mmCIF file of C-alpha atoms in Angstrom:
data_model
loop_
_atom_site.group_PDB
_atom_site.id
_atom_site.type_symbol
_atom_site.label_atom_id
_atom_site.label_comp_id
_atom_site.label_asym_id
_atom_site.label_seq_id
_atom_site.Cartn_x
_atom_site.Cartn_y
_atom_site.Cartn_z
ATOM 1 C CA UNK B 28 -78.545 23.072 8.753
ATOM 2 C CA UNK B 29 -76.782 20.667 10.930
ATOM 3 C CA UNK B 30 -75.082 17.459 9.402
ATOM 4 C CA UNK B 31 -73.957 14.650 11.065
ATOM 5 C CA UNK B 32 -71.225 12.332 10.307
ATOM 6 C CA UNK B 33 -71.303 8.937 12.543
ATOM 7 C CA UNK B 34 -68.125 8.344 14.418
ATOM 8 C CA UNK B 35 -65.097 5.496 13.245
ATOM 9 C CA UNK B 36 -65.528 2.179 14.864
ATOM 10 C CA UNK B 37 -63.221 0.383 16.017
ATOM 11 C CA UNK B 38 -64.025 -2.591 13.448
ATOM 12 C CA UNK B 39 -63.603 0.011 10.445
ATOM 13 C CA UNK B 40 -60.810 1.071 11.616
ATOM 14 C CA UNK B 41 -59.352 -2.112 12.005
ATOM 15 C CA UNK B 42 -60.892 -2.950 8.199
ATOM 16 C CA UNK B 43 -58.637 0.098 7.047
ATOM 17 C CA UNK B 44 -55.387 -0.826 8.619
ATOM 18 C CA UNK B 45 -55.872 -3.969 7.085
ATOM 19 C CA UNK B 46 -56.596 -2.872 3.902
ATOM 20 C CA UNK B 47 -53.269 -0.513 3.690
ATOM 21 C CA UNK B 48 -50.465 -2.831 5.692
ATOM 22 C CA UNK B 49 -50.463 -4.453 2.104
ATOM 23 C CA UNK B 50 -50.213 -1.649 0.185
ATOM 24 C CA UNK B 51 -47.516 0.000 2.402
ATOM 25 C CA UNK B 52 -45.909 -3.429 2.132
ATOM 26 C CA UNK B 53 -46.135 -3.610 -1.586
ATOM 27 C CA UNK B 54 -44.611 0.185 -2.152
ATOM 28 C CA UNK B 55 -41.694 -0.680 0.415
ATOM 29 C CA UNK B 56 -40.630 -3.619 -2.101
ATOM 30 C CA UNK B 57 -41.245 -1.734 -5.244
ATOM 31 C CA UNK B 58 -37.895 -0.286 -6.218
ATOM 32 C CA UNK B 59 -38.209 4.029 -6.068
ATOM 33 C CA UNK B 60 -37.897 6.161 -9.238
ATOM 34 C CA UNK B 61 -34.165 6.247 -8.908
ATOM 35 C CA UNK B 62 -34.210 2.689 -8.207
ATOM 36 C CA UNK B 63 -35.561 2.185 -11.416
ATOM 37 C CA UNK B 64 -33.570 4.889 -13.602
ATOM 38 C CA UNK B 65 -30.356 3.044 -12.216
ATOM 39 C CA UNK B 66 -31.688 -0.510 -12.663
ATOM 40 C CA UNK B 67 -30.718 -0.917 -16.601
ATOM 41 C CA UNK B 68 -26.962 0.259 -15.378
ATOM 42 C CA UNK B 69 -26.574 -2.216 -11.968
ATOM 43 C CA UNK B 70 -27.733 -4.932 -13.995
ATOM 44 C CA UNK B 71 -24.944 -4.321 -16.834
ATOM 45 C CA UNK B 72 -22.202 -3.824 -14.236
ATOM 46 C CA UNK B 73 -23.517 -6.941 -12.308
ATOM 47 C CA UNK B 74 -23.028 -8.978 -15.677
ATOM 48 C CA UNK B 75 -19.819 -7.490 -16.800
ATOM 49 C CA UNK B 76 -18.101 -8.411 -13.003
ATOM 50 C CA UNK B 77 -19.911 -11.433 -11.992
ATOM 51 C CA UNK B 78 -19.568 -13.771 -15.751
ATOM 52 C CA UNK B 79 -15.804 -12.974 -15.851
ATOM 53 C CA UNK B 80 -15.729 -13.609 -11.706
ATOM 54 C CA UNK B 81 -17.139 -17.087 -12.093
ATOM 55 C CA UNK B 82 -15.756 -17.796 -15.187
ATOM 56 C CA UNK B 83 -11.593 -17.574 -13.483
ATOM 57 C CA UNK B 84 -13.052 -19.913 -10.888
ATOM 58 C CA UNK B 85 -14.092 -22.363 -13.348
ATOM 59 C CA UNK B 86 -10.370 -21.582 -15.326
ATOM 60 C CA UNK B 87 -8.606 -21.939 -12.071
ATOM 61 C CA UNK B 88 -10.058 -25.227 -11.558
ATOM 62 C CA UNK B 89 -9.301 -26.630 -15.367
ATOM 63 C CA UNK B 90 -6.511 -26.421 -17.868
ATOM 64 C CA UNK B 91 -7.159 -24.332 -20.762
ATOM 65 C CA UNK B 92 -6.265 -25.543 -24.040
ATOM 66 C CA UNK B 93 -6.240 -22.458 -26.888
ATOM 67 C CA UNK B 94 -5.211 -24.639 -29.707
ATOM 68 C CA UNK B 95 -8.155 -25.615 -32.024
ATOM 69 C CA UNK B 96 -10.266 -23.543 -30.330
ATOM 70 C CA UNK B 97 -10.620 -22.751 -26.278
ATOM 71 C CA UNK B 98 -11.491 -25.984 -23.878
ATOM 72 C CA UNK B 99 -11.765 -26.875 -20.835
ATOM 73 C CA UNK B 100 -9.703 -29.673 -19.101
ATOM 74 C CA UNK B 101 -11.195 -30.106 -15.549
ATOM 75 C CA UNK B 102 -8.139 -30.851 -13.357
ATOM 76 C CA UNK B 103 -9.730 -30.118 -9.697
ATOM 77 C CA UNK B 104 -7.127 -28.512 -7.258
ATOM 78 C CA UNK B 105 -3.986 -29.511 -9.232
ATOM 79 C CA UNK B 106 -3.607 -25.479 -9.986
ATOM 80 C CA UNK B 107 -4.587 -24.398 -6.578
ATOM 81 C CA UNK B 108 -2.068 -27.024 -5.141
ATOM 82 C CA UNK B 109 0.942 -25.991 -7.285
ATOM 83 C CA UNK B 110 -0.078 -22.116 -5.906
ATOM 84 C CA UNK B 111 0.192 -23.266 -2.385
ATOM 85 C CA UNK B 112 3.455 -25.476 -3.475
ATOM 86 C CA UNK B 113 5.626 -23.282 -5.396
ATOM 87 C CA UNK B 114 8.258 -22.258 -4.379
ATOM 88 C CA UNK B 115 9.124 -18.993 -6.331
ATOM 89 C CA UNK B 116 5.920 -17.874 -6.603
ATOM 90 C CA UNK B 117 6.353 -17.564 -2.476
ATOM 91 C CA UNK B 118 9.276 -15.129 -3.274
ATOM 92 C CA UNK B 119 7.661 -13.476 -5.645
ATOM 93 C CA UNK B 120 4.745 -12.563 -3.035
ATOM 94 C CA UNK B 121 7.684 -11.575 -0.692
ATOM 95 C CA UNK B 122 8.669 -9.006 -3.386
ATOM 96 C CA UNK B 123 5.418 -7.984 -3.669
ATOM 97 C CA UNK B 124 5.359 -7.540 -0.154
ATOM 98 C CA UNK B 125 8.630 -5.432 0.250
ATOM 99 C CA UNK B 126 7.559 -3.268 -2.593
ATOM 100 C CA UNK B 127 4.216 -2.237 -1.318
ATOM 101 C CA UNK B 128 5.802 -1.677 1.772
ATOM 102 C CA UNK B 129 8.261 0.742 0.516
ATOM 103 C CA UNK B 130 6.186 2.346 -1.834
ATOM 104 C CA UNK B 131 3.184 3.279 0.431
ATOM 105 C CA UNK B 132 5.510 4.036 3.787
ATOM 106 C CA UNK B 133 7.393 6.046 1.815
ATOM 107 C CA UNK B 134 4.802 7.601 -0.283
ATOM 108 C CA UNK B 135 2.659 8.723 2.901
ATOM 109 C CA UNK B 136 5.853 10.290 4.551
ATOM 110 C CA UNK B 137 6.640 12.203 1.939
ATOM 111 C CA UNK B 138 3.186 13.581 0.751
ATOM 112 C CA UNK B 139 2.296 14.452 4.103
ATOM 113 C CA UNK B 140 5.251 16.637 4.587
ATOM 114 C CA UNK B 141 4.853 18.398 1.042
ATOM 115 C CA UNK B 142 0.962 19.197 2.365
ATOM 116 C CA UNK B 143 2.682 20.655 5.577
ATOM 117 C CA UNK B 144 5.008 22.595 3.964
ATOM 118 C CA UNK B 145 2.682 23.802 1.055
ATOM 119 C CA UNK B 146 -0.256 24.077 3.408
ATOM 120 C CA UNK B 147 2.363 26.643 5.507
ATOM 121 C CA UNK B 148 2.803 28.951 2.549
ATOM 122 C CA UNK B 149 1.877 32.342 2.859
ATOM 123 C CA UNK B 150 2.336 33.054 -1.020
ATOM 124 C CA UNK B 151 2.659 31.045 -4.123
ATOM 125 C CA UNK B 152 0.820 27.848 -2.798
ATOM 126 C CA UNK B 153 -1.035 27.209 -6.505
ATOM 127 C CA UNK B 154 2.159 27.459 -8.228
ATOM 128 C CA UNK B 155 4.303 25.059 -5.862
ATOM 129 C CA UNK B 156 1.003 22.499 -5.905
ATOM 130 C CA UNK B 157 0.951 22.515 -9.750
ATOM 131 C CA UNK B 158 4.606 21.706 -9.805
ATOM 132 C CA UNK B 159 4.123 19.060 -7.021
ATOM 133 C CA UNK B 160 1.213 17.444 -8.803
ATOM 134 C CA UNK B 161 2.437 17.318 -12.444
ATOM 135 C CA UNK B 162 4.168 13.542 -12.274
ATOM 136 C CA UNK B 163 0.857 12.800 -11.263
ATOM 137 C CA UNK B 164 -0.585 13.225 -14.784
ATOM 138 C CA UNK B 165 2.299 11.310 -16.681
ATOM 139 C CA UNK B 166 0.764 7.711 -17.990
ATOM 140 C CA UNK B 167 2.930 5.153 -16.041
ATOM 141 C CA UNK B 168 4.069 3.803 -19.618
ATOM 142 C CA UNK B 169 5.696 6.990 -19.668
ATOM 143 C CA UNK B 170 7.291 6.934 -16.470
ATOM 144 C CA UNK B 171 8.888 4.040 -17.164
ATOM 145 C CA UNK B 172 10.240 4.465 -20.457
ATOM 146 C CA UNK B 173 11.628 7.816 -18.844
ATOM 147 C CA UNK B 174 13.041 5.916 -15.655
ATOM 148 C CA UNK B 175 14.371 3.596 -18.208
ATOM 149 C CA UNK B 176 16.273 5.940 -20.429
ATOM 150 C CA UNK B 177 17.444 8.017 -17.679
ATOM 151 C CA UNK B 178 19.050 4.977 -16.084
ATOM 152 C CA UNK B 179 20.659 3.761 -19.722
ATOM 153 C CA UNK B 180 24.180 2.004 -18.907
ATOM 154 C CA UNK B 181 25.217 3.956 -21.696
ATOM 155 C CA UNK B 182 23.960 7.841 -22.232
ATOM 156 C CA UNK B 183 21.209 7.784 -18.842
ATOM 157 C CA UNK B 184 21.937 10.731 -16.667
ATOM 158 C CA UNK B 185 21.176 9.163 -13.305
ATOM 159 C CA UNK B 186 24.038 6.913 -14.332
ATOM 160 C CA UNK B 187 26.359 9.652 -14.994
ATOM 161 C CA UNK B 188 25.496 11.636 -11.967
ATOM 162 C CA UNK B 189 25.896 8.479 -9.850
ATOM 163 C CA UNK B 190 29.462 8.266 -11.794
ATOM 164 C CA UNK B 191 30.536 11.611 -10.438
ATOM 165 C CA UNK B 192 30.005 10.544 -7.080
ATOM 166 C CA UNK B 193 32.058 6.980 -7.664
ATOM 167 C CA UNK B 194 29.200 4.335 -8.366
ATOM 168 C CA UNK B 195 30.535 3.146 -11.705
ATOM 169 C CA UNK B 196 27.769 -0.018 -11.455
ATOM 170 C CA UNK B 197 24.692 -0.285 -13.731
ATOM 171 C CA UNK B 198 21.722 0.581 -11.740
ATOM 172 C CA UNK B 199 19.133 -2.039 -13.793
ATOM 173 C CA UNK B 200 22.276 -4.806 -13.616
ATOM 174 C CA UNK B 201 21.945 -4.993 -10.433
ATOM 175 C CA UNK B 202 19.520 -6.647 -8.154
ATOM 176 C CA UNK B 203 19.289 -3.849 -5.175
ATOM 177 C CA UNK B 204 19.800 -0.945 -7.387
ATOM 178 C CA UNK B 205 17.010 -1.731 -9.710
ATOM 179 C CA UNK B 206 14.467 -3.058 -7.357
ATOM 180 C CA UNK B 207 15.436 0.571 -5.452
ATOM 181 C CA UNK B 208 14.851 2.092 -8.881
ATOM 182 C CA UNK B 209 11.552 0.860 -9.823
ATOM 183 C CA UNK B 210 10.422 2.031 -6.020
ATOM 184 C CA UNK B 211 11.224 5.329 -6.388
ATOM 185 C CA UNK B 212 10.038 5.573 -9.856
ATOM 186 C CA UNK B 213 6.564 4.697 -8.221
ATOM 187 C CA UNK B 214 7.080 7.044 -5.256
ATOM 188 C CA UNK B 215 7.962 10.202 -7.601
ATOM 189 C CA UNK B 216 4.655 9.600 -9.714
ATOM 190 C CA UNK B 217 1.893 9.193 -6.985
ATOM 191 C CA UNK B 218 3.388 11.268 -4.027
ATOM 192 C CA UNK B 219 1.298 14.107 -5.446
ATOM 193 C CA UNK B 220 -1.919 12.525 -4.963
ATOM 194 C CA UNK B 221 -1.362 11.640 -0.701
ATOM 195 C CA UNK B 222 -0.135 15.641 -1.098
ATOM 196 C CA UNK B 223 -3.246 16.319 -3.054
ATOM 197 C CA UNK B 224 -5.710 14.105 -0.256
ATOM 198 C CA UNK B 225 -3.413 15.668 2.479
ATOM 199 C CA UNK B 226 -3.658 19.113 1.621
ATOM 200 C CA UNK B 227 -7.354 18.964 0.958
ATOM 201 C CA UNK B 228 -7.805 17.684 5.034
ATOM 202 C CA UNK B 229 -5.730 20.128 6.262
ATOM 203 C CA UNK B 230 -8.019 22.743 4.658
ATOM 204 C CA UNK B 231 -10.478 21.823 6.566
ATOM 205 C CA UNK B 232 -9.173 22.271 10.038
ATOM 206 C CA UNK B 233 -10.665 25.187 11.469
ATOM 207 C CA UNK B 234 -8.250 28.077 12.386
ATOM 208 C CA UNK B 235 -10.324 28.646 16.066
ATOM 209 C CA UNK B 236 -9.345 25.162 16.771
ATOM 210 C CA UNK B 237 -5.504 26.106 15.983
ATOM 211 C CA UNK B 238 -5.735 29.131 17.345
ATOM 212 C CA UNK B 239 -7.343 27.692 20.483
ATOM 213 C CA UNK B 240 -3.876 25.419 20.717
ATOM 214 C CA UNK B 241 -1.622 28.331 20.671
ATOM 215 C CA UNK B 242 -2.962 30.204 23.224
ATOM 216 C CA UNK B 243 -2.689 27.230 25.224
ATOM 217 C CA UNK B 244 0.666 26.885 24.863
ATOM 218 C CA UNK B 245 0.825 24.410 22.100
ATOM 219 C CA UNK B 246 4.649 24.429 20.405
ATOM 220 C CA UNK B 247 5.167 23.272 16.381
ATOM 221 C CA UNK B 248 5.667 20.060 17.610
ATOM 222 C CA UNK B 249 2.931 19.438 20.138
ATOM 223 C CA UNK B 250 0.476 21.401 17.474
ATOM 224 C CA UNK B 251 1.572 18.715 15.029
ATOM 225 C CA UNK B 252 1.132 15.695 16.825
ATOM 226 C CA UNK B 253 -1.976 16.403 19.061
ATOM 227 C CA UNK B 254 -4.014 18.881 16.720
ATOM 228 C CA UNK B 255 -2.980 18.352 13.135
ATOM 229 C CA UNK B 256 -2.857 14.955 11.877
ATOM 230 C CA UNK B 257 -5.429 13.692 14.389
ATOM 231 C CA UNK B 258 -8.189 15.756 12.923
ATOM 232 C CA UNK B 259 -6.615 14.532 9.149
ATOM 233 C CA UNK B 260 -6.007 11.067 10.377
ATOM 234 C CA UNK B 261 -9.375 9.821 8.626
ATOM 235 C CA UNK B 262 -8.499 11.598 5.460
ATOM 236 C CA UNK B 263 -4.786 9.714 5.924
ATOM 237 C CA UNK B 264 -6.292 6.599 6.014
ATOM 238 C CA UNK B 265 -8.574 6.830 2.477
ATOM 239 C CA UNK B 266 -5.539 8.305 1.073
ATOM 240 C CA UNK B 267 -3.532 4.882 1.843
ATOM 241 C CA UNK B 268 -6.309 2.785 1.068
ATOM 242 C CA UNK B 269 -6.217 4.350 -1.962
ATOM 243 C CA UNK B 270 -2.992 4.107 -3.211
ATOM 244 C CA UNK B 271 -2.823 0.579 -0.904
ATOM 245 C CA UNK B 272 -5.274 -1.305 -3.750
ATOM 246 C CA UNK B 273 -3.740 0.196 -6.993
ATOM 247 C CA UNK B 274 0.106 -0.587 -4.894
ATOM 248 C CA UNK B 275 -0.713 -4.121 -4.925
ATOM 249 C CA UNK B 276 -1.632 -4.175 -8.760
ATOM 250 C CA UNK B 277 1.548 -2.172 -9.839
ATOM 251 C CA UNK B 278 2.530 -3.608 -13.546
ATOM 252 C CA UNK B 279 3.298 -0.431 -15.677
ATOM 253 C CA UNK B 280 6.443 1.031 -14.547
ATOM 254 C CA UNK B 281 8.263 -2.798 -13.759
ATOM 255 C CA UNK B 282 7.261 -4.551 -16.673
ATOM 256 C CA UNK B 283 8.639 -1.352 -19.179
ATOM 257 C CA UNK B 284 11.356 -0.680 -17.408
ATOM 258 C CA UNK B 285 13.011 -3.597 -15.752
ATOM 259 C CA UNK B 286 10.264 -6.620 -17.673
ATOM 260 C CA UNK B 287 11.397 -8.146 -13.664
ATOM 261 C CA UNK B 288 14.388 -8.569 -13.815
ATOM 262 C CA UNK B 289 17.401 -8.644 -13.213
ATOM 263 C CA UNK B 290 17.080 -12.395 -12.607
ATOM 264 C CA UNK B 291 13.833 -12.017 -11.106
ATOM 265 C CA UNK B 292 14.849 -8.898 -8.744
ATOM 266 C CA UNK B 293 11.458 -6.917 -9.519
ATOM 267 C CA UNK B 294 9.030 -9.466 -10.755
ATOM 268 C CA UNK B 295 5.704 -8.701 -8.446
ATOM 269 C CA UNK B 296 2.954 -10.885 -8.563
ATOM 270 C CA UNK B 297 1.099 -8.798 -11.242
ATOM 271 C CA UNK B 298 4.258 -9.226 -13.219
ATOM 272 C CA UNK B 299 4.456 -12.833 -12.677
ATOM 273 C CA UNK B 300 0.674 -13.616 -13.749
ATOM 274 C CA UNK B 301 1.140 -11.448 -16.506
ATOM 275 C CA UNK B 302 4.045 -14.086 -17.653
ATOM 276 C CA UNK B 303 1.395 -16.451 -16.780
ATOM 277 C CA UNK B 304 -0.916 -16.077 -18.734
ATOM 278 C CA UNK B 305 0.179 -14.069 -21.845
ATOM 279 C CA UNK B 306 4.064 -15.367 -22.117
ATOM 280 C CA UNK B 307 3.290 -18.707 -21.656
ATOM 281 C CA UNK B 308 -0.309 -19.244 -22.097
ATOM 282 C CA UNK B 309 -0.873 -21.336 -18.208
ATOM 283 C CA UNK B 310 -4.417 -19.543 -18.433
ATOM 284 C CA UNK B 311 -5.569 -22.467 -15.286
ATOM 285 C CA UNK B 312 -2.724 -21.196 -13.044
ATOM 286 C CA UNK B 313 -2.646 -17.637 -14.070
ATOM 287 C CA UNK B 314 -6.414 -17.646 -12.989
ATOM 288 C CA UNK B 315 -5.561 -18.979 -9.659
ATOM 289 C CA UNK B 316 -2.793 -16.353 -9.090
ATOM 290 C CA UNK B 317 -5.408 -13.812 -10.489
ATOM 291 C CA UNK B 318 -7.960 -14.885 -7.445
ATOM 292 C CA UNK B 319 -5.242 -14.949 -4.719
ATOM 293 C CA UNK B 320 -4.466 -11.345 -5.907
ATOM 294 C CA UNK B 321 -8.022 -10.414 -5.625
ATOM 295 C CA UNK B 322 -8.474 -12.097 -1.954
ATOM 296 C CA UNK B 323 -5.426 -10.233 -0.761
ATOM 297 C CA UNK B 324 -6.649 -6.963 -2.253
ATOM 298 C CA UNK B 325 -9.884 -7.408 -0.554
ATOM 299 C CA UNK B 326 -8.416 -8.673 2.964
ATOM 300 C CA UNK B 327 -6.060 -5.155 2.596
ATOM 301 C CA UNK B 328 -9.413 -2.875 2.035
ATOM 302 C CA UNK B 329 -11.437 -4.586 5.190
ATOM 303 C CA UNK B 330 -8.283 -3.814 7.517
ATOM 304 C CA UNK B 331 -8.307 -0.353 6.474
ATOM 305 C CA UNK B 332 -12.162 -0.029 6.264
ATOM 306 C CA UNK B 333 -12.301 -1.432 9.827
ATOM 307 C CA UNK B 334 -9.926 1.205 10.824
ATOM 308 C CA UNK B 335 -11.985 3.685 9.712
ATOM 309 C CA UNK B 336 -15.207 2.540 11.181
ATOM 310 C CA UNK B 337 -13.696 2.502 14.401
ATOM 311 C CA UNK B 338 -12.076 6.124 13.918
ATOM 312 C CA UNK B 339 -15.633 7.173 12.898
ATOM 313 C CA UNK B 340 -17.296 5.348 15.927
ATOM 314 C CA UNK B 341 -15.089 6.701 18.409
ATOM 315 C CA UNK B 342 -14.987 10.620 17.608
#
């Protein structure tokens, strides 16, 4: 028995295409399963960013009055125009700009060389990287209440060390020594983590590709420079960007040990819209500081994600 099936047209099977380009069209715009499983969760994260988002615009156009209940004075660009007009605001962002400086620079120096050195260890590596990584886990609150009492006029041992030596100053009296002190109260807690990022990216270079450099000749130095932190350079840079967004934030450790002072020495502009806001209730202006922060924080993460792109795009 023979059967015979009659061949496709061209018509039908321009009938057919036409009948699934809309189907294929509705199933590319129909979310997927995980699409919808995560829907519920974007939607609730897009609500708790973007109502608090617009609502500092609207504060940072308006003056907020809290008595009798919160309102709403619409005063245009009178808070945006004292921001761009005041003066010590400017030095505070100067601060700000010295300390984030310091703190990353010096940060990234030092954990890189405490991956080197505890990447080079033939025995004992876990033991030295717990020690390393332990002011890592102190709550900043903590750090500076240490920093604090350690640097007491009275009974702090820094101060009595630095006596010893012949510094018979107070180290939070003055306006160098404290701003120096609140720095490297920063860099001792969060070193550990560039060692941590470091140390993970020097891992992962492969020991043929080291190897490789010695037989060619290639000295500590040379190894270093042209084989080492060129193939960790891209882990370097999400290790500053990193600690380059929460530097620019930094509140903790100032505020409870120094509050900004002395006579404004180490108020940042977290610390200042912090005064702002909750010291003496300027809600408007504090918003407008609040959104400056935010562009600068964002302007920061697009140099360094630029950086990266172009690392990635040439390699």
């Amino acid at each position: 028995m023979t059967s015979s099936t009659a061949p496709a047209t061209p018509a039908d099977s321009a009938t057919g295409t036409a009948r699934t380009a809309p189907r294929t069209r509705r199933a590319r715009r129909l979310p997927g399963f995980e699409g919808r499983m995560m829907a519920p969760g974007l939607l609730l994260l897009a609500a708790l960013s973007i109502v608090p988002f617009l609502a500092i615009i609207v504060m940072s156009l308006a003056r907020v009055r809290l008595l009798g209940g919160v309102g709403l004075e619409w005063v245009g660009t009178d808070n945006w125009t004292r921001f761009f007009t005041d003066p010590d605001l400017g030095w505070t962002w100067v601060r700000t700009a010295v300390y984030f400086t310091l703190t990353v620079g010096l940060e990234m120096l030092l954990g890189v060389g405490l991956a080197l050195a505890v990447w080079r260890l033939a025995r004992g590596r876990n033991a030295a990287l717990t020690l390393l990584l332990l002011p890592m886990f102190v709550a900043p609150v903590i750090v500076g209440l240490l920093g604090r009492f350690l640097t007491d006029s009275t009974f702090g041992l820094y101060t009595w060390v630095l006596r010893q030596v012949g510094y018979d100053g107070d180290i939070m009296g003055s306006k160098v020594s404290a701003f120096t002190a609140v720095v490297l109260m920063d860099v001792w807690e969060w070193t550990p983590l560039i060692t941590l990022i470091a140390l993970a990216g020097l891992t992962s270079i492969p020991a043929s590709l080291r190897e490789a450099a010695s037989i060619d000749g290639a000295g500590g130095r040379s190894m270093l420079v042209h084989i080492i932190l060129p193939s960790i350079s891209n882990v370097l840079l999400v290790a500053l960007l990193i600690r380059s967004m929460d530097a620019i934030r930094y509140f903790d450790v100032i505020w409870v040990t120094t509050g900004g002072g002395p006579a404004d020495a180490t108020k940042t502009v977290p610390v200042r819209l912090y005064e702002t806001a909750f010291r003496f209730f300027d809600l408007g202006y504090a918003a407008a500081i609040g959104l400056a922060m935010l562009a600068a924080s964002i302007v920061v993460a697009r140099a360094f994600i630029r950086v990266l792109d172009r690392e990635g795009l040439t390699r």
